[in-house]
Coordinates of C-alpha atoms in Angstrom, one line a residue:
M1345 CA 87.1 -52.0 -126.0
K1346 CA 89.1 -51.0 -123.0
N1347 CA 87.6 -52.4 -119.5
S1348 CA 88.7 -49.5 -117.5
L1349 CA 86.3 -47.1 -119.2
F1350 CA 83.0 -48.9 -117.9
Q1351 CA 84.5 -49.4 -114.8
S1352 CA 84.5 -45.7 -114.0
P1353 CA 81.1 -44.7 -112.2
S1354 CA 81.6 -41.4 -112.9
F1355 CA 82.1 -42.0 -116.7
L1356 CA 78.7 -43.8 -116.6
Y1357 CA 77.0 -41.5 -114.7
Y1358 CA 78.4 -38.8 -117.2
L1359 CA 77.3 -40.6 -120.3
S1360 CA 73.7 -41.5 -118.8
A1361 CA 73.3 -37.8 -117.8
R1362 CA 74.3 -36.4 -121.3
F1363 CA 72.2 -38.8 -123.2
L1364 CA 69.0 -37.9 -120.8
A1365 CA 69.9 -34.2 -121.1
L1366 CA 70.2 -34.6 -125.0
C1367 CA 66.4 -36.4 -125.1
G1368 CA 65.3 -33.4 -123.3
N1369 CA 66.4 -31.0 -125.5
Q1370 CA 65.2 -33.0 -128.4
M1371 CA 61.6 -33.7 -126.7
I1372 CA 61.0 -30.0 -125.7
A1373 CA 61.7 -28.7 -129.5
V1374 CA 59.2 -31.5 -131.0
A1375 CA 56.5 -31.2 -128.3
L1376 CA 56.5 -27.1 -128.3
G1377 CA 56.9 -27.1 -132.3
Q1378 CA 54.0 -29.4 -132.6
Y1379 CA 51.9 -27.3 -130.0
L1380 CA 52.6 -24.1 -130.9
Y1381 CA 51.9 -24.7 -134.8
E1382 CA 48.5 -26.3 -133.8
R1383 CA 47.7 -23.3 -131.6
T1384 CA 48.9 -20.7 -134.0
H1385 CA 48.9 -21.9 -137.4
N1386 CA 51.7 -19.6 -138.0
P1387 CA 55.3 -21.0 -139.2
L1388 CA 57.0 -17.5 -137.6
H1389 CA 56.4 -19.2 -134.1
L1390 CA 58.6 -22.1 -135.1
G1391 CA 61.3 -19.4 -136.0
Y1392 CA 60.8 -17.9 -132.4
L1393 CA 61.1 -21.2 -131.1
G1394 CA 64.4 -22.0 -133.0
L1395 CA 65.8 -18.4 -132.3
S1396 CA 65.1 -18.7 -128.8
L1397 CA 67.3 -21.8 -128.1
F1398 CA 70.1 -20.5 -130.7
L1399 CA 70.6 -17.1 -129.9
P1400 CA 72.1 -17.9 -126.5
K1401 CA 74.6 -20.0 -128.4
I1402 CA 75.9 -17.0 -130.4
L1403 CA 75.9 -14.9 -127.6
F1404 CA 77.5 -16.9 -124.5
T1405 CA 79.5 -19.8 -126.0
L1406 CA 83.0 -18.2 -125.8
L1407 CA 82.1 -16.6 -122.3
A1408 CA 81.1 -20.1 -121.3
G1409 CA 84.3 -21.5 -122.5
H1410 CA 86.1 -18.9 -120.5
V1411 CA 84.1 -20.1 -117.3
A1412 CA 84.8 -23.6 -118.0
D1413 CA 88.3 -23.0 -117.4
Q1414 CA 88.0 -20.9 -114.4
Y1415 CA 85.7 -23.3 -112.4
N1416 CA 85.0 -26.6 -111.5
R1417 CA 83.1 -28.1 -114.9
R1418 CA 81.3 -30.6 -112.8
D1419 CA 79.9 -27.9 -110.6
I1420 CA 78.8 -25.9 -113.7
I1421 CA 77.1 -28.5 -115.2
V1422 CA 75.1 -29.8 -112.2
I1423 CA 74.0 -26.0 -112.2
C1424 CA 73.1 -25.8 -115.7
R1425 CA 71.0 -28.9 -115.4
L1426 CA 69.5 -27.8 -112.5
L1427 CA 68.4 -24.6 -113.8
Q1428 CA 67.2 -26.5 -116.9
F1429 CA 64.7 -29.0 -114.9
L1430 CA 63.8 -25.6 -112.9
I1431 CA 62.9 -23.9 -116.1
M1432 CA 61.1 -26.8 -117.4
G1433 CA 59.2 -27.1 -114.3
L1434 CA 58.2 -23.2 -115.2
I1435 CA 57.2 -24.2 -118.8
Y1436 CA 54.9 -26.6 -117.4
V1437 CA 52.9 -24.6 -115.1
F1438 CA 52.8 -22.2 -117.4
Y1439 CA 51.0 -24.8 -119.8
L1440 CA 48.6 -25.8 -117.1
Q1441 CA 48.0 -22.1 -117.3
G1442 CA 47.2 -21.7 -120.7
F1443 CA 50.5 -20.4 -122.2
S1444 CA 49.2 -16.6 -122.0
P1445 CA 50.9 -14.7 -123.3
L1446 CA 53.0 -17.0 -125.5
S1447 CA 55.8 -14.3 -125.6
F1448 CA 56.8 -15.5 -121.9
I1449 CA 57.8 -18.9 -123.5
Y1450 CA 60.2 -17.3 -125.8
I1451 CA 61.8 -15.8 -122.5
L1452 CA 61.9 -19.2 -120.8
L1453 CA 63.6 -21.1 -123.5
F1454 CA 66.3 -18.2 -123.8
I1455 CA 67.0 -18.9 -120.4
M1456 CA 67.3 -22.8 -120.8
G1457 CA 69.2 -22.1 -124.1
A1458 CA 71.6 -20.0 -122.3
A1459 CA 71.9 -22.8 -119.5
S1460 CA 72.7 -25.2 -121.9
T1461 CA 75.3 -23.1 -123.8
F1462 CA 77.4 -23.0 -120.7
D1463 CA 76.8 -26.6 -120.0
G1464 CA 78.2 -27.4 -123.6
P1465 CA 81.8 -26.4 -123.2
S1466 CA 82.3 -27.6 -119.6
G1467 CA 80.7 -31.1 -120.4
Q1468 CA 82.9 -31.6 -123.5
S1469 CA 86.2 -30.5 -121.5
L1470 CA 85.1 -32.3 -118.1
L1471 CA 85.6 -35.8 -120.4
T1472 CA 89.1 -35.6 -120.0
Q1473 CA 89.2 -35.8 -116.3
L1474 CA 87.0 -38.8 -116.0
I1475 CA 89.1 -41.5 -117.5
P1476 CA 92.5 -42.7 -118.3
E1477 CA 94.1 -41.0 -121.2
Q1478 CA 94.3 -44.8 -123.0
S1479 CA 90.9 -45.0 -123.0
F1480 CA 90.0 -41.3 -124.4
A1481 CA 89.1 -41.9 -128.2
Q1482 CA 86.8 -44.9 -126.9
A1483 CA 85.1 -42.5 -124.5
V1484 CA 84.6 -39.8 -127.4
T1485 CA 82.9 -42.6 -129.6
W1486 CA 80.5 -43.8 -126.7
N1487 CA 79.8 -40.0 -126.4
A1488 CA 78.8 -39.6 -130.0
W1489 CA 77.0 -42.7 -129.9
A1490 CA 74.7 -41.5 -127.0
M1491 CA 74.2 -38.4 -128.9
Q1492 CA 73.2 -40.2 -132.2
M1493 CA 70.5 -42.5 -130.2
A1494 CA 69.0 -39.5 -128.3
F1495 CA 68.5 -37.8 -131.9
I1496 CA 67.2 -41.1 -132.8
L1497 CA 65.0 -42.3 -130.1
S1498 CA 63.5 -39.0 -128.6
P1499 CA 61.6 -37.3 -131.6
V1500 CA 59.9 -40.7 -131.9
A1501 CA 59.2 -40.7 -128.1
A1502 CA 58.0 -37.2 -128.0
G1503 CA 55.8 -37.8 -131.1
F1504 CA 54.1 -41.1 -129.5
L1505 CA 53.6 -39.3 -126.1
Y1506 CA 52.1 -36.3 -127.9
A1507 CA 49.7 -38.5 -130.1
T1508 CA 48.6 -39.9 -126.8
T1509 CA 46.9 -37.3 -125.4
Y1510 CA 46.8 -34.8 -128.6
S1511 CA 48.6 -32.5 -126.4
P1512 CA 52.1 -31.7 -125.2
R1513 CA 51.2 -32.9 -121.2
L1514 CA 52.8 -36.2 -121.3
C1515 CA 55.6 -34.9 -123.3
F1516 CA 56.5 -32.1 -120.5
Q1517 CA 55.9 -34.5 -117.7
A1518 CA 58.6 -37.1 -119.6
I1519 CA 61.0 -34.0 -120.0
L1520 CA 60.9 -32.9 -115.9
V1521 CA 61.8 -36.3 -115.5
L1522 CA 64.8 -36.7 -117.5
R1523 CA 65.8 -33.3 -116.6
L1524 CA 65.6 -34.1 -112.8
L1525 CA 67.8 -37.6 -113.5
S1526 CA 70.2 -35.9 -115.8
F1527 CA 70.5 -33.5 -112.7
L1528 CA 71.1 -36.2 -110.1
L1529 CA 73.0 -38.0 -112.5
A1530 CA 75.7 -35.3 -112.9
I1531 CA 76.1 -34.8 -109.1
G1532 CA 77.6 -38.4 -109.1
V1533 CA 80.3 -37.5 -111.3
K1534 CA 83.7 -37.5 -109.5
A1535 CA 86.3 -35.8 -111.5
K1536 CA 90.2 -35.2 -111.3
K1537 CA 90.5 -31.7 -109.8
L1538 CA 92.7 -29.4 -112.0
D1539 CA 95.3 -26.8 -110.7
T1540 CA 94.6 -23.9 -113.2
A1541 CA 95.6 -20.2 -112.5
K1542 CA 92.9 -18.1 -112.4
E1543 CA 92.8 -15.4 -115.3
K1544 CA 90.6 -12.1 -115.0
L1545 CA 87.5 -11.9 -117.3
S1546 CA 88.9 -9.9 -120.3
W1547 CA 88.3 -9.8 -124.2
S1548 CA 91.6 -11.5 -124.4
T1549 CA 90.8 -14.4 -122.4
V1550 CA 87.4 -14.8 -124.0
F1551 CA 88.9 -14.8 -127.4
A1552 CA 92.0 -16.9 -126.3
G1553 CA 90.2 -20.0 -127.6
L1554 CA 90.3 -18.8 -131.2
H1555 CA 93.6 -17.4 -130.5
F1556 CA 95.0 -20.8 -129.7
I1557 CA 93.3 -22.2 -132.5
W1558 CA 94.6 -19.9 -135.0
Q1559 CA 98.1 -20.9 -134.1
K1560 CA 97.6 -24.5 -133.6
K1561 CA 97.4 -25.1 -137.1
I1562 CA 96.3 -29.0 -137.3
L1563 CA 93.2 -27.8 -135.0
L1564 CA 92.4 -25.1 -137.3
G1565 CA 92.6 -27.5 -140.4
I1566 CA 90.5 -29.9 -138.6
L1567 CA 87.8 -27.6 -137.5
S1568 CA 87.6 -25.6 -140.6
L1569 CA 87.4 -28.6 -142.7
D1570 CA 84.7 -30.1 -140.6
L1571 CA 82.8 -26.6 -141.1
F1572 CA 83.1 -25.9 -144.8
A1573 CA 82.2 -30.0 -145.6
V1574 CA 78.9 -29.6 -143.6
L1575 CA 78.4 -26.2 -144.8
L1576 CA 78.4 -27.0 -148.6
G1577 CA 77.5 -30.6 -148.2
G1578 CA 74.4 -30.1 -145.7
A1579 CA 71.7 -32.3 -148.0
V1580 CA 69.7 -32.9 -145.1
A1581 CA 67.9 -29.3 -144.7
L1582 CA 66.4 -30.5 -148.1
I1583 CA 65.2 -33.7 -147.6
P1584 CA 61.6 -32.8 -147.5
I1585 CA 61.8 -31.7 -151.0
F1586 CA 63.6 -34.9 -152.3
A1587 CA 61.0 -37.2 -150.5
N1588 CA 58.0 -35.5 -152.0
D1589 CA 58.9 -34.1 -155.2
I1590 CA 61.5 -36.4 -156.6
L1591 CA 61.1 -39.7 -154.6
K1592 CA 57.2 -39.0 -154.2
I1593 CA 57.2 -41.1 -151.1
G1594 CA 55.6 -38.8 -148.8
P1595 CA 55.7 -38.7 -145.2
Q1596 CA 56.3 -41.8 -144.0
G1597 CA 59.3 -42.1 -146.0
L1598 CA 60.3 -38.6 -145.4
G1599 CA 60.4 -40.0 -141.6
F1600 CA 63.0 -42.9 -142.6
L1601 CA 65.1 -40.4 -144.9
R1602 CA 65.5 -38.1 -142.1
A1603 CA 66.4 -41.0 -139.3
A1604 CA 68.9 -42.6 -142.1
P1605 CA 71.9 -40.5 -141.4
A1606 CA 71.4 -40.8 -137.6
L1607 CA 71.2 -44.5 -137.8
G1608 CA 74.4 -44.5 -140.0
A1609 CA 76.3 -42.3 -137.3
A1610 CA 75.1 -44.7 -134.5
S1611 CA 76.0 -47.6 -136.2
M1612 CA 79.3 -46.4 -137.2
S1613 CA 79.9 -45.0 -133.9
L1614 CA 79.1 -48.6 -132.0
F1615 CA 81.6 -49.9 -134.5
L1616 CA 84.4 -47.9 -133.9
A1617 CA 83.8 -48.3 -130.1
F1618 CA 84.6 -52.0 -130.2
R1619 CA 87.9 -51.8 -131.9
E1620 CA 91.3 -50.2 -131.6
P1621 CA 91.6 -46.2 -131.7
I1622 CA 92.4 -45.4 -135.5
Q1623 CA 95.5 -45.5 -136.1
K1624 CA 96.1 -43.3 -139.4
A1625 CA 93.8 -40.5 -138.3
G1626 CA 94.9 -38.0 -140.8
K1627 CA 94.2 -39.8 -143.9
S1628 CA 90.9 -41.3 -142.4
L1629 CA 89.5 -37.9 -141.9
F1630 CA 90.3 -37.1 -145.5
V1631 CA 88.4 -40.1 -146.6
A1632 CA 85.7 -40.1 -144.1
V1633 CA 84.9 -36.3 -145.3
G1634 CA 85.8 -37.2 -149.3
L1635 CA 83.0 -40.2 -148.6
F1636 CA 80.7 -37.4 -147.1
G1637 CA 81.1 -35.7 -150.5
F1638 CA 80.7 -38.5 -152.8
F1639 CA 77.8 -40.0 -150.9
T1640 CA 76.0 -36.0 -151.2
I1641 CA 76.3 -36.2 -155.0
L1642 CA 75.2 -40.0 -155.2
F1643 CA 72.0 -38.5 -153.1
A1644 CA 71.7 -35.4 -155.6
L1645 CA 71.5 -37.9 -158.4
S1646 CA 69.3 -40.9 -157.1
T1647 CA 65.6 -41.4 -158.3
H1648 CA 65.3 -44.5 -156.1
F1649 CA 64.4 -44.7 -152.3
Y1650 CA 66.5 -47.4 -151.0
L1651 CA 69.5 -46.1 -152.8
S1652 CA 68.8 -42.3 -151.4
L1653 CA 68.4 -44.0 -148.0
F1654 CA 71.8 -45.8 -148.2
C1655 CA 73.5 -42.8 -149.4
L1656 CA 72.1 -40.8 -146.3
F1657 CA 72.7 -43.9 -144.1
S1658 CA 76.6 -43.7 -145.7
L1659 CA 76.5 -39.9 -145.1
G1660 CA 76.1 -40.2 -141.3
A1661 CA 78.5 -43.1 -141.0
S1662 CA 81.7 -41.3 -142.9
D1663 CA 80.5 -37.8 -140.7
M1664 CA 80.7 -40.1 -137.7
I1665 CA 84.2 -41.0 -138.2
S1666 CA 85.1 -37.1 -138.8
V1667 CA 83.0 -36.2 -135.5
V1668 CA 85.1 -38.8 -133.1
I1669 CA 88.7 -37.9 -134.8
R1670 CA 87.6 -34.0 -134.1
G1671 CA 86.5 -35.0 -130.8
V1672 CA 89.6 -36.3 -129.8
L1673 CA 92.0 -34.0 -131.4
V1674 CA 90.4 -30.9 -129.8
Q1675 CA 90.9 -32.2 -126.4
T1676 CA 94.4 -33.9 -126.9
E1677 CA 96.0 -31.4 -128.6
T1678 CA 94.8 -28.6 -126.0
P1679 CA 96.3 -28.2 -122.7
A1680 CA 94.2 -28.4 -119.7
Q1681 CA 93.5 -25.1 -118.6
M1682 CA 92.5 -24.1 -122.6
R1683 CA 89.9 -27.0 -122.8
G1684 CA 86.6 -25.0 -122.0
R1685 CA 87.5 -22.3 -124.2
V1686 CA 88.7 -24.4 -127.1
S1687 CA 85.8 -26.8 -126.5
A1688 CA 83.6 -23.6 -127.1
V1689 CA 84.7 -22.5 -130.4
N1690 CA 84.5 -26.2 -131.6
L1691 CA 80.7 -25.8 -130.7
I1692 CA 80.4 -22.2 -132.5
F1693 CA 82.3 -24.1 -135.6
I1694 CA 79.5 -27.1 -135.1
N1695 CA 76.3 -24.9 -134.9
A1696 CA 77.7 -22.6 -137.5
S1697 CA 78.2 -25.2 -139.7
N1698 CA 74.7 -26.9 -139.2
E1699 CA 72.6 -23.5 -138.9
L1700 CA 74.5 -22.1 -141.9
G1701 CA 74.4 -25.1 -144.0
E1702 CA 70.8 -25.2 -143.9
F1703 CA 70.5 -21.6 -144.9
E1704 CA 73.1 -22.3 -147.7
S1705 CA 71.0 -25.3 -148.8
G1706 CA 67.8 -23.6 -149.0
A1707 CA 69.2 -20.2 -150.8
T1708 CA 71.2 -22.5 -153.7
A1709 CA 68.1 -24.6 -153.8
A1710 CA 65.9 -21.3 -154.7
W1711 CA 68.8 -20.1 -156.9
F1712 CA 69.8 -23.1 -158.9
G1713 CA 67.2 -26.0 -158.2
V1714 CA 67.2 -28.6 -155.6
I1715 CA 69.3 -31.2 -157.6
P1716 CA 72.2 -28.8 -158.9
S1717 CA 72.3 -27.3 -155.2
V1718 CA 73.0 -30.7 -153.3
L1719 CA 75.3 -31.8 -156.4
L1720 CA 77.4 -28.8 -156.2
G1721 CA 77.9 -29.1 -152.3
G1722 CA 78.9 -32.6 -152.7
I1723 CA 81.5 -31.3 -155.3
G1724 CA 82.4 -28.6 -153.3
T1725 CA 82.8 -30.6 -150.2
L1726 CA 85.6 -32.9 -152.3
A1727 CA 87.1 -29.7 -153.8
V1728 CA 87.5 -28.5 -150.0
V1729 CA 89.1 -32.0 -149.0
A1730 CA 91.7 -31.6 -151.9
L1731 CA 92.4 -28.1 -151.1
W1732 CA 92.8 -28.8 -147.3
S1733 CA 95.2 -31.6 -148.0
K1734 CA 97.6 -29.0 -149.5
F1735 CA 97.0 -26.6 -146.8
F1736 CA 97.6 -28.7 -143.8
P1737 CA 100.2 -31.4 -144.7
E1738 CA 100.2 -31.8 -140.9
M1739 CA 96.8 -33.6 -140.9
K1740 CA 97.3 -35.8 -143.2
N1741 CA 100.4 -37.1 -141.8
Y1742 CA 98.4 -37.4 -138.3
G1743 CA 98.8 -40.6 -137.0
A1744 CA 97.0 -42.6 -134.3
L1745 CA 94.5 -41.0 -132.1
Q1746 CA 96.4 -42.1 -128.9
K1747 CA 99.7 -43.9 -127.7
N1748 CA 99.3 -47.5 -126.6

């Protein structure tokens, strides 16, 4: 690990602020999901909850990328974190008033989702302005580790706090503290200034990130490979069926299965953080995605809890290698003045693969059955790896993530 990375106070502020923000995002989804279902016993409200947070990503992500390339990225993050804190305060006050009418909460969540959407491209592209180039691969790795730890710890914390009072009160208070701390830490981030020419808002500037990726074949290959791999190989959405109907382990076992991919990802990111940057990034990417497909197939065929647990852990670990390589190359292969818009497209690919992957898994499971659905997804992932190695030879031949 490069010493210069953790000698940078701005990077530590940035990483801590991001971790706390992600924890807040996870906790509010758990707390509100539980509360809304207890109050309404209507799964439709859970759909409204997810839609309120997801819809802004579809509507505003490309615009957010343009904004990130035109204005001070640190300032955008600070404004977005402040807005999320204020909206959380309104949600808490609204809760104390009895959450009536419920429709108002979805409006607040939509605004919070919009703030998070504008936060995303600025946050990703700011990283290159905080640390020296030789430390960038490890910075991406630690960034990914913080994300996985937030995914592991915060739902557990939210569940514990909710169970303490049988209400979301303590969760909301904790989220308020997390939002405030994330805002304050973001203020402490000091980033190098970039001299970029201002571009007038237009369709061409908003879609410039898509155009750049289409022209830059290595980025097109990396992003599309991840998109189709997750889209086809997404077994996570069907884990409840495996836990209850195939493995017969019930809700307690389901919790372990759900945590396994994140634990695998966090473990791999920690391993990568303490070693030299990947030297054969292209071949490593194809191997990682291939392993993702292989363990998806093995998970589909498994009838033993511990083998299934190992498969999901390995899925997460393999995916993390892909996440790190993609995260580094999206930034280092993109000019500074384009990083916000390219990061926005990257986020769209990630969100699309996750959301559509869950839909694809559910649809194919309904058509063909659960096990054939996951099995075909894993085989499809391996087929994509084989095809992409022929379509994008520049990916396979890519060397070290960074020059020494």
